[in-house]
Coordinates of C-alpha atoms in Angstrom, one line a residue:
M239 CA 155.8 -44.7 8.4
T240 CA 157.3 -43.9 5.0
N241 CA 160.1 -41.3 4.8
H242 CA 159.2 -38.2 2.9
H243 CA 162.4 -36.7 1.4
A244 CA 161.8 -33.1 0.3
R245 CA 163.5 -31.7 -2.7
L246 CA 164.6 -28.2 -1.8
S247 CA 164.6 -25.4 -4.4
L248 CA 166.1 -21.9 -4.3
I249 CA 163.6 -19.0 -4.0
A250 CA 164.0 -15.3 -3.4
L251 CA 163.5 -13.7 0.0
V252 CA 163.6 -10.0 1.0
A253 CA 164.5 -8.9 4.5
M254 CA 164.6 -5.2 5.4
A255 CA 164.8 -4.2 1.8
V256 CA 167.9 -6.4 1.1
A257 CA 167.8 -9.6 -0.9
C258 CA 168.0 -12.9 1.1
S259 CA 168.0 -16.4 -0.1
A260 CA 166.0 -19.4 1.1
R261 CA 165.2 -23.0 0.1
D262 CA 161.6 -24.0 0.2
S263 CA 160.5 -27.4 1.4
T264 CA 157.7 -29.7 0.5
V265 CA 154.4 -29.0 2.2
V266 CA 153.9 -31.5 5.0
T267 CA 151.0 -31.7 7.3
R268 CA 151.2 -31.0 11.1
T269 CA 153.8 -33.2 12.8
D270 CA 152.4 -36.0 15.1
T271 CA 154.6 -35.4 18.1
S272 CA 153.1 -38.2 20.2
A273 CA 154.7 -40.7 17.8
T274 CA 158.1 -39.0 18.1
S275 CA 158.0 -39.3 21.9
T276 CA 158.5 -43.1 21.6
A277 CA 161.3 -43.0 19.0
A278 CA 164.4 -45.0 20.0
C279 CA 167.3 -43.0 21.5
D280 CA 170.8 -43.0 20.0
A281 CA 173.5 -45.2 21.5
G282 CA 175.5 -43.0 23.8
N283 CA 173.0 -40.2 23.6
G284 CA 174.9 -38.4 20.9
G285 CA 178.0 -38.0 23.2
I286 CA 176.4 -36.5 26.4
T287 CA 175.4 -37.9 29.8
L288 CA 172.0 -37.5 31.3
P289 CA 170.2 -38.5 34.5
A290 CA 168.7 -41.9 34.9
G291 CA 165.6 -42.3 32.8
F292 CA 166.6 -39.8 30.2
C293 CA 168.1 -40.4 26.8
A294 CA 168.7 -38.4 23.6
T295 CA 168.8 -38.5 19.8
V296 CA 170.9 -36.3 17.6
F297 CA 168.0 -34.4 16.0
A298 CA 170.4 -32.7 13.5
D299 CA 174.1 -32.4 13.0
R300 CA 176.6 -30.1 11.4
V301 CA 174.0 -27.4 10.7
G302 CA 176.3 -24.4 11.4
T303 CA 176.6 -22.1 14.3
A304 CA 173.3 -23.0 16.0
R305 CA 172.4 -20.4 18.6
H306 CA 168.9 -20.0 20.0
I307 CA 165.9 -22.1 18.9
A308 CA 162.1 -22.1 18.9
V309 CA 159.4 -24.7 18.2
S310 CA 156.3 -24.0 16.3
A311 CA 152.8 -25.3 17.1
A312 CA 153.3 -27.9 14.3
G313 CA 156.4 -29.2 16.1
D314 CA 158.9 -27.8 13.6
L315 CA 162.2 -26.5 14.9
Y316 CA 163.5 -23.1 13.9
V317 CA 167.2 -22.5 14.6
M318 CA 169.1 -19.2 14.5
L319 CA 172.4 -19.6 12.8
S320 CA 174.9 -16.9 13.8
G321 CA 175.9 -14.8 10.7
G322 CA 173.7 -16.9 8.5
A323 CA 170.1 -18.0 8.2
V324 CA 167.2 -19.2 10.2
L325 CA 167.2 -23.0 9.7
A326 CA 163.9 -24.8 9.8
L327 CA 163.9 -28.6 10.6
R328 CA 161.1 -31.2 10.5
D329 CA 161.0 -34.8 11.5
T330 CA 158.4 -36.4 9.2
N331 CA 158.9 -40.1 10.2
H332 CA 158.9 -39.5 13.9
D333 CA 162.3 -41.1 14.6
G334 CA 163.8 -38.3 16.6
H335 CA 165.9 -37.1 13.7
S336 CA 165.1 -34.3 11.3
D337 CA 164.7 -35.3 7.6
V338 CA 163.4 -32.1 6.0
R339 CA 165.0 -28.7 6.2
A340 CA 164.8 -25.2 4.8
T341 CA 166.6 -21.9 5.3
V342 CA 165.3 -18.4 5.6
G343 CA 167.4 -15.2 5.2
R344 CA 171.1 -14.8 5.5
A345 CA 171.7 -12.1 8.2
G346 CA 171.2 -14.0 11.4
G347 CA 172.4 -13.4 15.0
T348 CA 171.3 -15.2 18.1
G349 CA 167.7 -14.4 19.1
I350 CA 164.6 -16.2 17.8
A351 CA 161.0 -16.6 19.2
I352 CA 157.6 -17.8 18.0
R353 CA 154.4 -16.2 19.1
G354 CA 151.2 -17.7 17.6
N355 CA 151.8 -17.9 13.9
D356 CA 154.7 -15.4 13.8
L357 CA 158.4 -16.1 13.8
Y358 CA 160.6 -13.3 15.3
A359 CA 164.3 -13.3 14.3
D360 CA 167.4 -11.2 15.3
V361 CA 169.2 -9.9 12.3
Q362 CA 171.8 -8.0 14.3
S363 CA 170.7 -4.4 14.0
A364 CA 166.9 -5.3 13.8
I365 CA 164.2 -7.7 14.9
V366 CA 162.1 -9.0 12.0
R367 CA 158.9 -11.0 11.9
Y368 CA 158.0 -13.8 9.4
H369 CA 154.5 -15.3 9.2
L370 CA 154.3 -19.0 9.5
I371 CA 152.0 -20.7 7.0
A372 CA 149.8 -23.6 8.1
G373 CA 151.2 -26.9 6.8
Q374 CA 154.4 -25.4 5.4
L375 CA 157.9 -25.5 6.9
Q376 CA 158.9 -22.3 5.1
P377 CA 157.4 -19.1 6.5
S378 CA 156.3 -16.1 4.4
A379 CA 158.9 -14.8 2.0
T380 CA 159.0 -11.1 3.1
P381 CA 159.4 -10.3 6.8
D382 CA 158.1 -7.2 8.6
T383 CA 160.7 -5.1 10.4
I384 CA 159.6 -4.8 14.0
V385 CA 162.5 -2.8 15.5
R386 CA 165.4 -1.2 13.6
G387 CA 168.5 0.7 14.6
I388 CA 169.6 -1.6 17.4
P389 CA 173.3 -0.8 18.3
T390 CA 175.8 -3.3 17.1
G391 CA 179.4 -4.2 18.0
G392 CA 180.8 -5.5 21.3
H393 CA 178.5 -8.1 22.9
N394 CA 176.4 -8.5 19.8
A395 CA 173.8 -11.2 20.7
R396 CA 170.3 -9.7 20.3
N397 CA 168.3 -12.4 22.0
I398 CA 164.6 -11.9 22.6
A399 CA 161.6 -13.0 24.7
I400 CA 157.9 -12.2 24.2
D401 CA 155.3 -12.3 27.0
S402 CA 151.6 -13.1 26.7
S403 CA 150.7 -9.4 26.5
G404 CA 152.8 -8.9 23.4
N405 CA 155.8 -7.2 25.1
L406 CA 159.0 -7.8 23.1
F407 CA 162.1 -7.8 25.3
V408 CA 165.5 -7.4 23.6
N409 CA 168.9 -7.8 25.2
V410 CA 171.6 -5.2 24.2
G411 CA 174.9 -6.3 25.7
S412 CA 177.7 -4.0 26.7
I413 CA 180.3 -2.8 24.1
T414 CA 183.2 -3.6 26.5
N415 CA 184.1 -5.8 29.5
I416 CA 183.9 -3.1 32.2
C417 CA 183.1 0.2 30.5
E418 CA 186.6 0.9 29.1
Q419 CA 185.4 3.2 26.3
G420 CA 184.2 6.8 26.8
T421 CA 183.4 7.9 30.4
R422 CA 183.8 5.2 33.0
D423 CA 181.9 6.9 35.8
P424 CA 179.1 7.4 35.1
C425 CA 179.5 4.7 32.5
S426 CA 178.7 6.3 29.1
E427 CA 177.5 2.9 27.7
L428 CA 174.5 2.6 30.0
P429 CA 172.0 4.8 28.1
T430 CA 172.2 2.6 25.0
R431 CA 173.9 -0.7 26.1
A432 CA 174.1 -3.2 28.9
G433 CA 170.4 -3.6 29.5
I434 CA 167.0 -4.8 28.3
W435 CA 164.7 -2.8 26.1
R436 CA 160.9 -3.3 25.6
F437 CA 159.0 -2.9 22.4
D438 CA 155.5 -3.9 21.1
A439 CA 155.7 -7.3 19.4
N440 CA 152.6 -6.3 17.3
A441 CA 153.9 -3.0 15.9
T442 CA 156.1 -2.6 12.8
G443 CA 158.5 0.2 12.1
Q444 CA 159.7 0.8 15.7
T445 CA 163.1 2.3 16.2
F446 CA 165.5 1.4 19.0
S447 CA 165.3 4.9 20.4
S448 CA 161.5 4.7 20.7
G449 CA 161.7 1.6 22.9
E450 CA 161.4 1.6 26.7
H451 CA 164.7 1.1 28.6
F452 CA 163.2 -1.6 30.7
A453 CA 166.2 -2.6 32.9
I454 CA 169.9 -1.5 33.2
G455 CA 173.2 -2.7 34.5
I456 CA 173.2 -6.1 32.8
R457 CA 176.5 -6.8 31.0
N458 CA 175.1 -9.4 28.6
A459 CA 171.8 -11.2 29.2
I460 CA 172.0 -13.9 26.4
G461 CA 169.4 -16.0 28.2
L462 CA 165.9 -14.4 28.3
A463 CA 162.7 -16.1 29.3
V464 CA 159.2 -15.2 30.6
H465 CA 158.0 -17.4 33.5
P466 CA 155.0 -19.5 32.5
T467 CA 152.9 -18.8 35.6
D468 CA 153.9 -15.4 37.0
G469 CA 154.6 -13.8 33.6
R470 CA 157.7 -12.1 34.9
L471 CA 161.0 -11.7 32.9
Y472 CA 164.1 -13.7 33.9
A473 CA 167.6 -13.5 32.4
T474 CA 171.1 -15.0 32.8
Q475 CA 174.0 -12.6 33.0
H476 CA 177.6 -13.1 31.7
G477 CA 179.9 -11.8 34.4
R478 CA 182.8 -9.5 33.8
D479 CA 186.4 -10.7 33.0
N480 CA 190.0 -10.0 34.1
L481 CA 189.7 -9.8 37.9
Y482 CA 192.8 -11.9 38.6
Q483 CA 194.7 -10.6 35.6
S484 CA 194.1 -6.9 36.5
Y485 CA 193.9 -7.1 40.3
G486 CA 196.2 -9.9 41.4
R487 CA 196.6 -8.2 44.8
L488 CA 192.9 -8.9 45.5
F489 CA 192.3 -12.1 43.6
S490 CA 194.2 -15.4 43.6
V491 CA 194.3 -17.6 40.5
D492 CA 191.4 -19.6 42.0
D493 CA 189.5 -16.5 42.9
G494 CA 189.8 -15.2 39.4
A495 CA 188.5 -18.4 37.9
E496 CA 185.4 -18.5 40.1
N497 CA 184.6 -14.8 40.2
P498 CA 182.4 -13.0 39.4
A499 CA 179.5 -15.4 39.7
E500 CA 177.4 -16.1 36.6
E501 CA 173.8 -15.0 37.6
L502 CA 170.2 -16.0 37.1
L503 CA 168.1 -12.8 37.5
Q504 CA 164.5 -11.9 37.9
I505 CA 163.9 -8.6 36.2
N506 CA 161.2 -6.0 36.7
R507 CA 160.7 -2.7 35.1
G508 CA 163.3 -0.2 36.3
D509 CA 165.6 -2.7 37.9
D510 CA 169.4 -2.0 38.0
M511 CA 171.6 -5.0 38.2
G512 CA 174.7 -2.9 38.9
W513 CA 177.1 -3.3 35.9
P514 CA 179.8 -2.0 35.6
Y515 CA 180.0 -0.8 39.1
C516 CA 179.2 -4.0 40.9
Y517 CA 179.6 -7.8 40.7
Y518 CA 178.7 -10.8 42.7
D519 CA 181.7 -12.1 44.7
F520 CA 181.7 -15.7 45.9
R521 CA 183.8 -15.0 48.9
A522 CA 181.7 -12.2 50.1
A523 CA 178.5 -14.1 49.0
R524 CA 176.9 -10.9 47.9
V525 CA 177.0 -8.1 45.3
V526 CA 180.0 -5.8 46.0
L527 CA 181.8 -2.8 44.5
G528 CA 184.1 -3.5 41.7
P529 CA 187.9 -2.7 42.0
E530 CA 187.7 -0.1 39.2
Y531 CA 185.4 1.9 41.4
G532 CA 187.3 1.6 44.7
G533 CA 186.1 -1.8 45.8
D534 CA 188.3 -4.3 47.8
R535 CA 186.0 -7.3 47.8
T536 CA 184.3 -6.2 51.0
Q537 CA 182.9 -2.8 50.2
V538 CA 179.3 -2.5 49.0
G539 CA 178.9 1.2 48.6
R540 CA 176.6 2.2 45.7
C541 CA 175.9 -1.5 45.1
S542 CA 173.5 -1.6 48.0
T543 CA 170.8 -0.7 45.5
A544 CA 171.8 -3.2 42.8
K545 CA 169.3 -6.1 42.6
A546 CA 170.8 -9.4 43.7
P547 CA 170.5 -12.6 41.7
L548 CA 168.2 -15.5 42.5
T549 CA 170.8 -18.2 41.7
V550 CA 174.6 -17.9 41.2
F551 CA 176.9 -20.3 39.3
P552 CA 180.7 -20.5 39.1
G553 CA 182.5 -17.7 37.2
H554 CA 183.1 -17.8 33.4
W555 CA 180.7 -20.7 32.7
A556 CA 178.9 -18.4 30.2
P557 CA 175.1 -19.0 30.5
N558 CA 173.6 -18.7 27.0
G559 CA 170.2 -20.4 27.1
L560 CA 167.3 -20.1 29.6
L561 CA 164.1 -22.2 29.4
F562 CA 161.2 -22.7 31.8
Y563 CA 160.0 -26.3 31.5
T564 CA 156.2 -26.6 31.3
G565 CA 155.9 -30.0 29.5
G566 CA 154.3 -33.2 30.8
M567 CA 157.0 -35.6 29.6
F568 CA 159.6 -35.0 32.3
P569 CA 158.9 -35.9 36.0
S570 CA 157.1 -33.3 38.2
H571 CA 160.4 -32.2 39.7
Y572 CA 161.1 -30.3 36.5
R573 CA 157.7 -28.5 36.2
N574 CA 158.2 -24.7 36.0
G575 CA 161.9 -24.9 36.9
A576 CA 164.6 -23.4 34.7
F577 CA 167.1 -25.1 32.4
V578 CA 170.3 -23.1 31.8
A579 CA 172.7 -23.9 29.0
F580 CA 176.4 -23.0 29.6
H581 CA 178.5 -22.3 26.6
G582 CA 181.9 -22.2 28.4
S583 CA 184.1 -19.2 28.5
W584 CA 187.9 -18.4 28.3
N585 CA 188.7 -16.3 31.4
R586 CA 189.3 -19.1 34.0
A587 CA 192.9 -19.3 32.8
P588 CA 195.4 -20.4 34.0
R589 CA 192.9 -22.9 35.5
P590 CA 191.0 -25.2 33.2
Q591 CA 187.9 -23.8 31.5
A592 CA 184.5 -25.0 32.6
G593 CA 180.8 -24.8 32.0
F594 CA 179.9 -26.9 28.9
R595 CA 176.7 -28.3 30.4
V596 CA 173.0 -27.8 31.0
T597 CA 171.9 -27.2 34.5
F598 CA 168.5 -27.2 36.2
V599 CA 167.2 -24.8 38.8
P600 CA 164.0 -26.1 40.5
A601 CA 160.9 -24.0 41.1
V602 CA 160.4 -23.2 44.8
N603 CA 157.3 -21.4 46.2
G604 CA 156.5 -19.6 43.0
S605 CA 160.1 -18.5 42.4
L606 CA 163.4 -20.4 41.7
S607 CA 165.8 -22.1 44.0
S608 CA 169.1 -20.6 45.0
T609 CA 170.7 -24.0 44.2
Y610 CA 171.1 -25.8 40.9
E611 CA 171.9 -29.3 39.6
T612 CA 173.7 -30.5 36.5
F613 CA 171.2 -32.1 34.1
A614 CA 173.2 -32.8 30.9
D615 CA 177.0 -33.0 30.9
G616 CA 179.8 -34.4 28.8
F617 CA 179.6 -31.7 26.1
A618 CA 183.3 -30.7 26.7
G619 CA 184.5 -34.3 25.9
S620 CA 187.3 -33.8 28.5
T621 CA 187.7 -32.9 32.1
S622 CA 190.6 -30.5 31.4
I623 CA 189.9 -27.9 28.8
S624 CA 192.5 -25.1 28.5
D625 CA 190.8 -23.4 25.5
P626 CA 187.0 -23.3 25.1
N627 CA 187.5 -24.1 21.4
S628 CA 189.0 -27.4 22.5
A629 CA 185.6 -28.5 23.9
A630 CA 183.8 -31.1 21.7
Y631 CA 180.5 -29.1 21.9
R632 CA 179.4 -25.8 23.3
P633 CA 175.7 -25.7 24.5
T634 CA 173.8 -22.5 23.6
G635 CA 170.1 -22.7 22.8
L636 CA 167.2 -24.5 24.6
A637 CA 163.6 -25.2 23.5
Q638 CA 160.7 -27.4 24.5
G639 CA 159.1 -29.6 22.0
M640 CA 155.3 -29.9 21.7
D641 CA 155.5 -33.4 23.3
G642 CA 157.7 -32.1 26.2
A643 CA 161.1 -33.1 24.8
L644 CA 164.1 -30.8 25.4
F645 CA 166.2 -29.5 22.5
V646 CA 169.7 -28.3 23.0
T647 CA 171.9 -26.7 20.4
D648 CA 175.7 -26.6 20.0
D649 CA 177.2 -23.6 18.1
K650 CA 180.6 -25.2 17.6
T651 CA 179.9 -28.2 15.5
G652 CA 176.2 -27.5 14.8
R653 CA 174.7 -30.5 16.7
I654 CA 171.2 -30.4 18.0
W655 CA 170.1 -32.9 20.7
R656 CA 166.5 -34.0 21.5
I657 CA 166.3 -35.2 25.1
V658 CA 163.3 -37.3 26.2
Y659 CA 162.3 -39.1 29.4
R660 CA 161.7 -42.9 29.3
G661 CA 161.4 -43.6 33.0
N662 CA 163.5 -45.6 35.4

């Protein structure tokens, strides 16, 4: 098929009453994703390792700080660039590499979602909505403001998920590591931070204070996803830092590297996951009371009512992306299971840093397994990383293509992989 190279021109956009810029793209008809499924993979899979039968192309490269991503019904990829724009990408010649792009806005954060013909985007203190226009890569010029007045600062990723009923879930991470500002007990952050809020995805002009405080005690849930069959909300949680550094009498160097566990959570209305009072301790194999609140790695105390995770991972891997796989391309083993992208953290020192991979948690009896497997690896480029910024790539966002391919973003160099299954 002939390549269609689009000439991009600068147009004016307005977002929340401030001027934003964008580049419009040539109108192209709906992408034929079935053709893309058979495109040849790149030699070396773009620098990562995959299970037998899988391979990858570099769908786009050096795009900026690529955070979360979403795929439209036309097969176009929309990428949130931290501190920048929404980047729209299209593969017109079905070779597994994007060849047309456009940008929207200039106040991006982390979260992005598509519902029907609407694109929802995190612009730090607000969630806005663009309308996708049939046949066009560029959405409508002027967005609606769905929610405004979201607190900023601290853990500032405002990632989102939308269920089939139109509930919009927004993560608002904590300001601090372990409630160091204001009152520590009860933690003064909890009324407005470290939780998930629910809004109406269909309504404009909502304020943060008008939203429902759906769940509390979640330090930073950068991965949010709705299960495809049970409709329930799931999240990943970034665990706290500085256990070994602050409490050497309780934690060895190795204990500090592995604790607290990173967590995959199933979240219902009114759930309390325990932050800042509680954390999951690998040695105790349960949620226990934190040392700031009198814990000694064995006491449970008030944490007996904190909801336990479904799946735990080693400490300081930093889970950023969460995706339930519903496609038909991958083997049945992957159906309705959860992919988790780990960004890699900094608090395993003086031990090497870790994470920098995509794992998979299988579906089991309508829920998720307590165990996980590594799916995509090699992002770090080395087995001994002392500083996370020394890693070659840092996985962040996940999305499923219309043909069942898996997209993975890297927010360090701006690489985006498209992973497909070819069979053994």
